[in-house]
C-alpha cells in the first residue's frame, strides 16, 4: 500500500478521488450496522447473483432480449423523428400562408361571433358571456 501511495503522489494526482473512495467505503460499512439494511443488501445481492447465473446459463436468450430492447428503442426513436419531421413540415406550411388568408380567417371568425351574439335569445342575455367561448 505504501508503494502505491508513493506512485500515486508521483503522478501529481490529487487525493480527492481516493478520499471519496475511502469515504464511500466507510459509509457503506457504517450503514451495515442496521439490521434491515443488512437484510436488504443480502437479498439484493442474492437476486443479482441469480440473475447473473441465469444470464450465464442462457446467453442466447440474454442476447435476444438485448436485441429486442434495442430494436424497440430504435423504432421509438424513428417514430419520434418522423413525428418531429411531420410537425416541422406543418409549421413550414403554416409560415407560407399569406397574411391575406390569415386576415380573411380572422374576419370570418369575427363575423360568426357577431352573428351569434345578434341571435342570442333574451333569456340568455345574462349568461351570454359565461356560455360562449370564442
mmCIF file of C-alpha atoms in Angstrom:
data_model
loop_
_atom_site.group_PDB
_atom_site.id
_atom_site.type_symbol
_atom_site.label_atom_id
_atom_site.label_comp_id
_atom_site.label_asym_id
_atom_site.label_seq_id
_atom_site.Cartn_x
_atom_site.Cartn_y
_atom_site.Cartn_z
ATOM 1 C CA UNK A 1 0.000 0.000 0.000
ATOM 2 C CA UNK A 2 2.850 2.362 0.810
ATOM 3 C CA UNK A 3 4.372 1.720 -2.599
ATOM 4 C CA UNK A 4 1.026 2.598 -4.195
ATOM 5 C CA UNK A 5 0.846 5.834 -2.193
ATOM 6 C CA UNK A 6 4.304 6.890 -3.425
ATOM 7 C CA UNK A 7 3.345 6.117 -7.016
ATOM 8 C CA UNK A 8 0.083 7.979 -6.603
ATOM 9 C CA UNK A 9 1.880 11.036 -5.223
ATOM 10 C CA UNK A 10 4.415 10.953 -8.000
ATOM 11 C CA UNK A 11 1.724 11.134 -10.666
ATOM 12 C CA UNK A 12 0.649 14.527 -9.348
ATOM 13 C CA UNK A 13 -2.994 13.494 -8.903
ATOM 14 C CA UNK A 14 -4.987 14.877 -6.016
ATOM 15 C CA UNK A 15 -6.153 12.792 -3.110
ATOM 16 C CA UNK A 16 -9.733 13.814 -3.749
ATOM 17 C CA UNK A 17 -10.824 10.655 -5.573
ATOM 18 C CA UNK A 18 -9.050 8.408 -3.124
ATOM 19 C CA UNK A 19 -10.688 10.284 -0.241
ATOM 20 C CA UNK A 20 -14.095 9.854 -1.865
ATOM 21 C CA UNK A 21 -13.458 6.126 -2.232
ATOM 22 C CA UNK A 22 -12.468 5.746 1.412
ATOM 23 C CA UNK A 23 -15.475 7.833 2.482
ATOM 24 C CA UNK A 24 -17.819 5.660 0.437
ATOM 25 C CA UNK A 25 -16.348 2.517 1.927
ATOM 26 C CA UNK A 26 -16.704 3.901 5.458
ATOM 27 C CA UNK A 27 -20.292 4.974 4.749
ATOM 28 C CA UNK A 28 -21.171 1.544 3.381
ATOM 29 C CA UNK A 29 -19.643 -0.160 6.425
ATOM 30 C CA UNK A 30 -21.499 2.123 8.844
ATOM 31 C CA UNK A 31 -24.807 1.627 7.036
ATOM 32 C CA UNK A 32 -24.461 -2.152 7.503
ATOM 33 C CA UNK A 33 -24.794 -1.702 11.277
ATOM 34 C CA UNK A 34 -28.558 -1.503 10.713
ATOM 35 C CA UNK A 35 -30.122 -4.995 10.561
ATOM 36 C CA UNK A 36 -32.786 -4.106 7.965
ATOM 37 C CA UNK A 37 -30.100 -2.617 5.709
ATOM 38 C CA UNK A 38 -28.012 -5.799 6.003
ATOM 39 C CA UNK A 39 -31.042 -7.925 5.086
ATOM 40 C CA UNK A 40 -31.847 -5.674 2.151
ATOM 41 C CA UNK A 41 -28.253 -5.802 0.878
ATOM 42 C CA UNK A 42 -28.151 -9.589 1.220
ATOM 43 C CA UNK A 43 -31.473 -10.009 -0.553
ATOM 44 C CA UNK A 44 -30.395 -7.679 -3.364
ATOM 45 C CA UNK A 45 -27.064 -9.462 -3.708
ATOM 46 C CA UNK A 46 -28.731 -12.860 -3.894
ATOM 47 C CA UNK A 47 -31.176 -11.623 -6.525
ATOM 48 C CA UNK A 48 -28.306 -10.156 -8.522
ATOM 49 C CA UNK A 49 -26.389 -13.440 -8.349
ATOM 50 C CA UNK A 50 -29.473 -15.380 -9.507
ATOM 51 C CA UNK A 51 -29.893 -13.026 -12.425
ATOM 52 C CA UNK A 52 -26.225 -13.289 -13.366
ATOM 53 C CA UNK A 53 -26.377 -17.098 -13.239
ATOM 54 C CA UNK A 54 -29.461 -17.028 -15.437
ATOM 55 C CA UNK A 55 -27.718 -14.769 -17.938
ATOM 56 C CA UNK A 56 -24.670 -17.014 -17.991
ATOM 57 C CA UNK A 57 -26.774 -20.160 -18.444
ATOM 58 C CA UNK A 58 -28.762 -18.680 -21.330
ATOM 59 C CA UNK A 59 -26.542 -16.207 -23.172
ATOM 60 C CA UNK A 60 -28.592 -16.523 -26.371
ATOM 61 C CA UNK A 61 -31.783 -15.568 -24.554
ATOM 62 C CA UNK A 62 -29.998 -12.613 -22.956
ATOM 63 C CA UNK A 63 -28.669 -11.538 -26.337
ATOM 64 C CA UNK A 64 -32.153 -11.852 -27.819
ATOM 65 C CA UNK A 65 -33.604 -9.680 -25.034
ATOM 66 C CA UNK A 66 -30.945 -7.043 -25.661
ATOM 67 C CA UNK A 67 -31.669 -7.134 -29.404
ATOM 68 C CA UNK A 68 -35.399 -6.744 -28.779
ATOM 69 C CA UNK A 69 -34.845 -3.838 -26.405
ATOM 70 C CA UNK A 70 -32.535 -2.058 -28.843
ATOM 71 C CA UNK A 71 -34.967 -2.733 -31.693
ATOM 72 C CA UNK A 72 -37.831 -1.252 -29.690
ATOM 73 C CA UNK A 73 -35.694 1.734 -28.785
ATOM 74 C CA UNK A 74 -34.686 2.241 -32.419
ATOM 75 C CA UNK A 75 -38.332 2.043 -33.560
ATOM 76 C CA UNK A 76 -39.369 4.561 -30.922
ATOM 77 C CA UNK A 77 -36.603 6.962 -31.917
ATOM 78 C CA UNK A 78 -37.553 6.634 -35.592
ATOM 79 C CA UNK A 79 -41.219 7.314 -34.758
ATOM 80 C CA UNK A 80 -40.269 10.392 -32.765
ATOM 81 C CA UNK A 81 -38.072 11.598 -35.629
ATOM 82 C CA UNK A 82 -40.919 11.051 -38.117
ATOM 83 C CA UNK A 83 -43.349 12.918 -35.877
ATOM 84 C CA UNK A 84 -40.887 15.795 -35.479
ATOM 85 C CA UNK A 85 -40.404 15.949 -39.261
ATOM 86 C CA UNK A 86 -44.179 15.967 -39.784
ATOM 87 C CA UNK A 87 -44.669 18.769 -37.277
ATOM 88 C CA UNK A 88 -41.803 20.733 -38.791
ATOM 89 C CA UNK A 89 -43.333 20.331 -42.243
ATOM 90 C CA UNK A 90 -46.699 21.569 -40.996
ATOM 91 C CA UNK A 91 -45.081 24.582 -39.326
ATOM 92 C CA UNK A 92 -43.318 25.453 -42.573
ATOM 93 C CA UNK A 93 -46.631 25.186 -44.418
ATOM 94 C CA UNK A 94 -48.253 27.490 -41.879
ATOM 95 C CA UNK A 95 -45.456 30.021 -42.371
ATOM 96 C CA UNK A 96 -46.216 30.063 -46.081
ATOM 97 C CA UNK A 97 -49.868 31.069 -45.607
ATOM 98 C CA UNK A 98 -50.181 34.582 -46.970
ATOM 99 C CA UNK A 99 -51.178 37.256 -44.468
ATOM 100 C CA UNK A 100 -54.302 37.977 -46.544
ATOM 101 C CA UNK A 101 -55.616 34.471 -45.928
ATOM 102 C CA UNK A 102 -54.964 34.841 -42.235
ATOM 103 C CA UNK A 103 -56.827 38.164 -42.308
ATOM 104 C CA UNK A 104 -59.810 36.539 -44.096
ATOM 105 C CA UNK A 105 -59.902 33.782 -41.467
ATOM 106 C CA UNK A 106 -59.862 36.381 -38.704
ATOM 107 C CA UNK A 107 -62.670 38.384 -40.329
ATOM 108 C CA UNK A 108 -64.727 35.222 -40.777
ATOM 109 C CA UNK A 109 -64.284 34.338 -37.133
ATOM 110 C CA UNK A 110 -65.354 37.834 -36.077
ATOM 111 C CA UNK A 111 -68.370 37.672 -38.380
ATOM 112 C CA UNK A 112 -69.520 34.404 -36.868
ATOM 113 C CA UNK A 113 -69.029 35.806 -33.384
ATOM 114 C CA UNK A 114 -71.113 38.852 -34.279
ATOM 115 C CA UNK A 115 -73.844 36.714 -35.870
ATOM 116 C CA UNK A 116 -74.013 34.526 -32.797
ATOM 117 C CA UNK A 117 -74.389 37.480 -30.432
ATOM 118 C CA UNK A 118 -77.113 39.051 -32.621
ATOM 119 C CA UNK A 119 -79.311 35.938 -32.454
ATOM 120 C CA UNK A 120 -78.961 35.247 -28.746
ATOM 121 C CA UNK A 121 -82.440 34.782 -27.203
ATOM 122 C CA UNK A 122 -83.400 37.280 -24.468
ATOM 123 C CA UNK A 123 -83.485 34.562 -21.819
ATOM 124 C CA UNK A 124 -79.738 34.009 -22.313
ATOM 125 C CA UNK A 125 -78.664 37.659 -22.136
ATOM 126 C CA UNK A 126 -77.352 37.375 -18.599
ATOM 127 C CA UNK A 127 -75.481 34.133 -19.300
ATOM 128 C CA UNK A 128 -74.222 35.039 -22.767
ATOM 129 C CA UNK A 129 -70.564 35.518 -21.845
ATOM 130 C CA UNK A 130 -70.437 32.567 -19.485
ATOM 131 C CA UNK A 131 -71.653 30.027 -22.031
ATOM 132 C CA UNK A 132 -69.774 31.283 -25.081
ATOM 133 C CA UNK A 133 -66.076 30.556 -25.537
ATOM 134 C CA UNK A 134 -64.802 32.181 -28.739
#
